[in-house]
CSV table of C-alpha atoms in Angstrom, one decimal:
chain,number,residue,atom,x,y,z
A,1,MET,CA,-48.1,-52.9,-50.6
A,2,LYS,CA,-44.6,-54.1,-51.5
A,3,TRP,CA,-41.8,-52.4,-49.4
A,4,THR,CA,-40.2,-51.0,-52.8
A,5,THR,CA,-43.6,-49.7,-53.7
A,6,ALA,CA,-43.9,-47.8,-50.5
A,7,LEU,CA,-40.5,-46.4,-50.6
A,8,ARG,CA,-41.5,-45.0,-54.3
A,9,THR,CA,-44.5,-43.5,-52.8
A,10,LEU,CA,-42.5,-41.8,-50.0
A,11,GLU,CA,-40.2,-40.5,-52.9
A,12,ASP,CA,-43.2,-39.2,-54.7
A,13,VAL,CA,-44.4,-37.4,-51.7
A,14,ALA,CA,-41.2,-35.5,-51.4
A,15,ASP,CA,-41.4,-34.7,-55.4
A,16,ARG,CA,-44.8,-33.3,-55.1
A,17,CYS,CA,-44.1,-31.2,-52.0
A,18,ALA,CA,-41.2,-29.7,-54.0
A,19,HIS,CA,-43.4,-29.1,-56.9
A,20,VAL,CA,-46.0,-27.1,-54.8
A,21,SER,CA,-43.2,-25.3,-53.0
A,22,ARG,CA,-42.1,-23.8,-56.4
A,23,GLN,CA,-45.7,-22.4,-56.6
A,24,PRO,CA,-46.1,-18.8,-56.0
A,25,ALA,CA,-47.5,-18.2,-52.4
A,26,GLY,CA,-50.5,-16.2,-53.9
A,27,ILE,CA,-51.5,-19.4,-55.8
A,28,VAL,CA,-51.1,-22.0,-52.9
A,29,ARG,CA,-51.4,-20.2,-49.4
A,30,LEU,CA,-50.6,-23.3,-47.6
A,31,ARG,CA,-46.8,-23.8,-47.4
A,32,VAL,CA,-45.3,-27.1,-46.6
A,33,SER,CA,-41.7,-26.8,-45.2
A,34,GLU,CA,-40.9,-30.2,-44.0
A,35,ALA,CA,-42.1,-34.1,-44.6
A,36,TRP,CA,-41.7,-36.6,-41.8
A,37,VAL,CA,-42.4,-40.3,-42.2
A,38,PHE,CA,-43.7,-42.4,-39.3
A,39,GLY,CA,-45.4,-45.9,-39.1
A,40,ALA,CA,-44.5,-49.2,-40.7
A,41,LEU,CA,-41.7,-47.9,-42.8
A,42,LEU,CA,-39.6,-47.1,-39.9
A,43,GLY,CA,-39.8,-50.8,-38.9
A,44,PRO,CA,-37.8,-53.8,-40.2
A,45,ARG,CA,-38.3,-54.6,-43.9
A,46,ARG,CA,-41.1,-56.5,-44.7
A,47,ASP,CA,-42.2,-58.0,-48.1
A,48,ASP,CA,-45.6,-56.7,-47.8
A,49,LEU,CA,-47.3,-53.9,-45.8
A,50,PRO,CA,-51.0,-53.2,-45.1
A,51,ASP,CA,-52.1,-51.1,-47.7
A,52,ALA,CA,-54.2,-48.7,-45.4
A,53,ASP,CA,-51.4,-47.4,-43.4
A,54,ALA,CA,-48.2,-48.6,-45.5
A,55,VAL,CA,-47.0,-44.9,-46.0
A,56,GLN,CA,-47.6,-42.2,-43.3
A,57,VAL,CA,-46.5,-38.8,-43.5
A,58,ALA,CA,-46.6,-35.5,-41.3
A,59,LEU,CA,-46.4,-32.3,-43.4
A,60,VAL,CA,-45.1,-29.1,-41.5
A,61,THR,CA,-47.2,-26.2,-42.7
A,62,ASN,CA,-47.3,-22.5,-42.0
A,63,ALA,CA,-50.7,-23.0,-40.6
A,64,ALA,CA,-51.4,-21.9,-37.0
A,65,GLU,CA,-51.5,-24.5,-34.3
A,66,GLU,CA,-55.1,-23.7,-33.7
A,67,ASP,CA,-55.8,-24.5,-37.4
A,68,SER,CA,-54.0,-27.8,-37.2
A,69,ALA,CA,-56.1,-29.9,-34.8
A,70,ALA,CA,-55.4,-33.7,-35.0
A,71,GLY,CA,-57.1,-35.4,-37.8
A,72,THR,CA,-58.3,-32.3,-39.5
A,73,ARG,CA,-57.1,-30.1,-42.5
A,74,PRO,CA,-55.9,-26.6,-42.0
A,75,PRO,CA,-57.5,-23.9,-44.3
A,76,ALA,CA,-56.4,-24.2,-47.7
A,77,GLY,CA,-55.5,-27.9,-47.0
A,78,GLY,CA,-57.9,-28.9,-49.9
A,79,HIS,CA,-56.2,-26.8,-52.2
A,80,TRP,CA,-52.7,-28.0,-51.4
A,81,LEU,CA,-53.7,-31.5,-51.8
A,82,ALA,CA,-55.1,-30.8,-55.3
A,83,ALA,CA,-52.1,-28.9,-56.2
A,84,SER,CA,-50.0,-31.9,-55.0
A,85,GLY,CA,-52.0,-34.5,-56.4
A,86,LEU,CA,-51.5,-36.4,-53.3
A,87,GLU,CA,-55.1,-36.9,-52.2
A,88,THR,CA,-55.4,-39.7,-54.8
A,89,ARG,CA,-52.2,-41.3,-54.0
A,90,PRO,CA,-51.9,-44.2,-51.6
A,91,VAL,CA,-50.5,-42.1,-48.5
A,92,VAL,CA,-51.8,-41.0,-45.1
A,93,LEU,CA,-51.2,-37.3,-44.6
A,94,TRP,CA,-51.3,-35.5,-41.1
A,95,PHE,CA,-50.9,-31.7,-41.4
A,96,ARG,CA,-48.9,-30.3,-38.6
A,97,SER,CA,-48.2,-26.9,-37.6
A,98,ALA,CA,-44.7,-25.3,-37.4
A,99,GLN,CA,-45.7,-23.7,-34.3
A,100,ALA,CA,-45.8,-27.1,-32.5
A,101,PRO,CA,-43.8,-30.3,-32.2
A,102,VAL,CA,-44.5,-32.5,-35.2
A,103,TRP,CA,-45.0,-35.7,-32.9
A,104,ASN,CA,-48.2,-36.7,-30.9
A,105,HIS,CA,-50.1,-39.8,-30.2
A,106,VAL,CA,-50.2,-40.9,-33.8
A,107,VAL,CA,-47.1,-39.4,-35.5
A,108,ASP,CA,-44.7,-41.5,-33.3
A,109,ARG,CA,-41.1,-40.7,-33.1
A,110,PRO,CA,-41.1,-39.7,-36.8
A,111,VAL,CA,-38.2,-39.1,-39.1
A,112,ARG,CA,-37.6,-36.1,-41.5
A,113,PHE,CA,-37.0,-37.2,-45.2
A,114,TRP,CA,-37.9,-33.9,-47.1
A,115,THR,CA,-37.3,-30.2,-46.4
A,116,GLU,CA,-38.0,-27.2,-48.5
A,117,HIS,CA,-34.6,-25.8,-48.3
A,118,ASP,CA,-32.6,-29.0,-48.8
A,119,GLY,CA,-34.9,-31.5,-50.7
A,120,LEU,CA,-35.1,-35.3,-50.4
A,121,ASP,CA,-32.7,-36.8,-47.8
A,122,HIS,CA,-31.2,-39.6,-49.6
A,123,ASP,CA,-29.4,-40.9,-46.6
A,124,VAL,CA,-32.7,-41.4,-45.0
A,125,LEU,CA,-34.2,-43.3,-48.1
A,126,VAL,CA,-31.0,-45.5,-48.0
A,127,GLN,CA,-31.7,-46.7,-44.5
A,128,LEU,CA,-35.4,-47.0,-44.8
A,129,ARG,CA,-34.7,-49.3,-47.9
A,130,ALA,CA,-32.5,-51.5,-45.9
A,131,GLY,CA,-35.1,-51.9,-43.1
A,132,ASP,CA,-33.0,-49.6,-40.5
A,133,GLY,CA,-35.3,-46.7,-40.0
A,134,ALA,CA,-35.6,-47.7,-36.5
A,135,ALA,CA,-32.1,-46.4,-36.0
A,136,LEU,CA,-33.2,-42.9,-37.1
A,137,ARG,CA,-35.9,-42.5,-34.9
A,138,PRO,CA,-35.6,-40.1,-31.9
A,139,ALA,CA,-36.1,-41.2,-28.4
A,140,ALA,CA,-39.5,-41.6,-27.1
A,141,PRO,CA,-40.8,-38.6,-24.9
A,142,ALA,CA,-40.9,-39.1,-21.2
A,143,PRO,CA,-44.4,-39.9,-19.7
A,144,GLY,CA,-44.8,-36.5,-18.5
A,145,GLU,CA,-43.7,-34.8,-21.5
A,146,LEU,CA,-46.3,-36.7,-23.5
A,147,VAL,CA,-49.0,-35.6,-21.3
A,148,GLU,CA,-48.0,-32.1,-21.5
A,149,ARG,CA,-48.2,-32.3,-25.3
A,150,LEU,CA,-51.4,-33.9,-25.7
A,151,GLY,CA,-53.0,-31.9,-23.1
A,152,ARG,CA,-52.2,-29.0,-25.2
A,153,GLU,CA,-53.4,-31.0,-28.3
A,154,LEU,CA,-56.6,-31.6,-26.6
A,155,ARG,CA,-57.1,-28.0,-26.1
A,156,VAL,CA,-56.6,-27.4,-29.8
A,157,SER,CA,-58.9,-30.2,-30.7
A,158,ARG,CA,-61.6,-28.9,-28.4
A,159,GLU,CA,-61.5,-25.6,-29.9
A,160,ALA,CA,-61.7,-27.1,-33.6
A,161,LEU,CA,-64.6,-29.4,-32.6
A,162,ARG,CA,-66.5,-26.4,-31.1
A,163,ARG,CA,-65.9,-24.4,-34.3
A,164,SER,CA,-66.7,-27.1,-36.6
A,165,ALA,CA,-69.9,-27.7,-34.6
A,166,VAL,CA,-71.2,-24.1,-34.7
A,167,GLU,CA,-70.4,-23.6,-38.3
A,168,TYR,CA,-72.3,-26.8,-39.1
A,169,ASP,CA,-75.1,-25.4,-37.1
A,170,ASP,CA,-75.2,-22.1,-38.6
A,171,LYS,CA,-75.1,-23.3,-42.3
A,172,ARG,CA,-77.3,-26.4,-41.5
A,173,TRP,CA,-79.9,-25.2,-43.9
A,174,SER,CA,-77.6,-22.9,-46.2
A,175,PRO,CA,-77.0,-23.7,-50.0
A,176,GLY,CA,-73.6,-25.7,-50.4
A,177,SER,CA,-72.6,-29.3,-49.7
A,178,PRO,CA,-74.0,-30.4,-46.2
A,179,ALA,CA,-72.0,-33.6,-46.6
A,180,LYS,CA,-68.8,-31.6,-46.8
A,181,ARG,CA,-69.5,-29.5,-43.7
A,182,GLY,CA,-70.4,-32.9,-42.0
A,183,ASP,CA,-67.0,-34.4,-43.0
A,184,VAL,CA,-65.4,-31.4,-41.5
A,185,LEU,CA,-67.2,-31.9,-38.2
A,186,ALA,CA,-66.5,-35.8,-38.2
A,187,ASP,CA,-62.9,-35.2,-38.7
A,188,ALA,CA,-62.8,-32.7,-35.6
A,189,ALA,CA,-64.9,-34.9,-33.5
A,190,LEU,CA,-62.9,-38.0,-34.3
A,191,GLY,CA,-59.6,-36.4,-33.9
A,192,TYR,CA,-60.9,-34.9,-30.4
A,193,LEU,CA,-62.0,-38.4,-29.3
A,194,ALA,CA,-58.7,-40.1,-30.4
A,195,VAL,CA,-56.6,-37.4,-28.6
A,196,ALA,CA,-58.7,-37.5,-25.3
A,197,ASP,CA,-58.3,-41.4,-25.3
A,198,ALA,CA,-54.4,-41.2,-25.6
A,199,LEU,CA,-54.4,-38.6,-22.9
A,200,ASP,CA,-56.0,-41.0,-20.8
A,201,ARG,CA,-53.6,-43.5,-21.5
A,202,ALA,CA,-50.6,-41.2,-21.3
A,203,ARG,CA,-51.7,-40.1,-17.6
A,204,GLU,CA,-52.0,-43.7,-16.6
A,205,ALA,CA,-48.6,-44.5,-17.8
A,206,ALA,CA,-47.2,-41.5,-16.1
A,207,ALA,CA,-48.9,-42.3,-12.9
A,208,GLY,CA,-47.0,-45.6,-12.8
């Protein structure tokens, strides 16, 4: 993906977030209040970016922290994606709860570029366009802070995996789409394993 294409995609994310935010809460229950960019777009400008992860965005929602485990969708997340049209766009989305920090082992030192109240932050886009996104990033968390954050993420992920496994087993032979339930279980399992691995690395780093 071209750098300019990636930036247009980021602006498209902001437009679609704004579009859904104007819908009544009774129609779209999941509300997104902020959008943060992370990943390649915060690095130096390049002619081409890997298509798979060129545009990575964390969406801060009104979902509870326990419903926002790493790598999973919160309740009504699919409905929000359908309303926004972003599910078919070349962007990697992470749903994060407003009850917890937006950053974690994947959402690394992100930069906010849209809010429901103020809209698109054009100053951020200017710096990203110039390849100066690194100057906008917050400082990296201290090793102990990262361990604490990932410890909490792991507890949330473990409970999400437990719920997904129980639901999958309870409804294994029920009508409906077993593949869809399997996808939910796989997302929870992969998210849990990724957090567990990240926590192990963080503990090793903190130990020196």
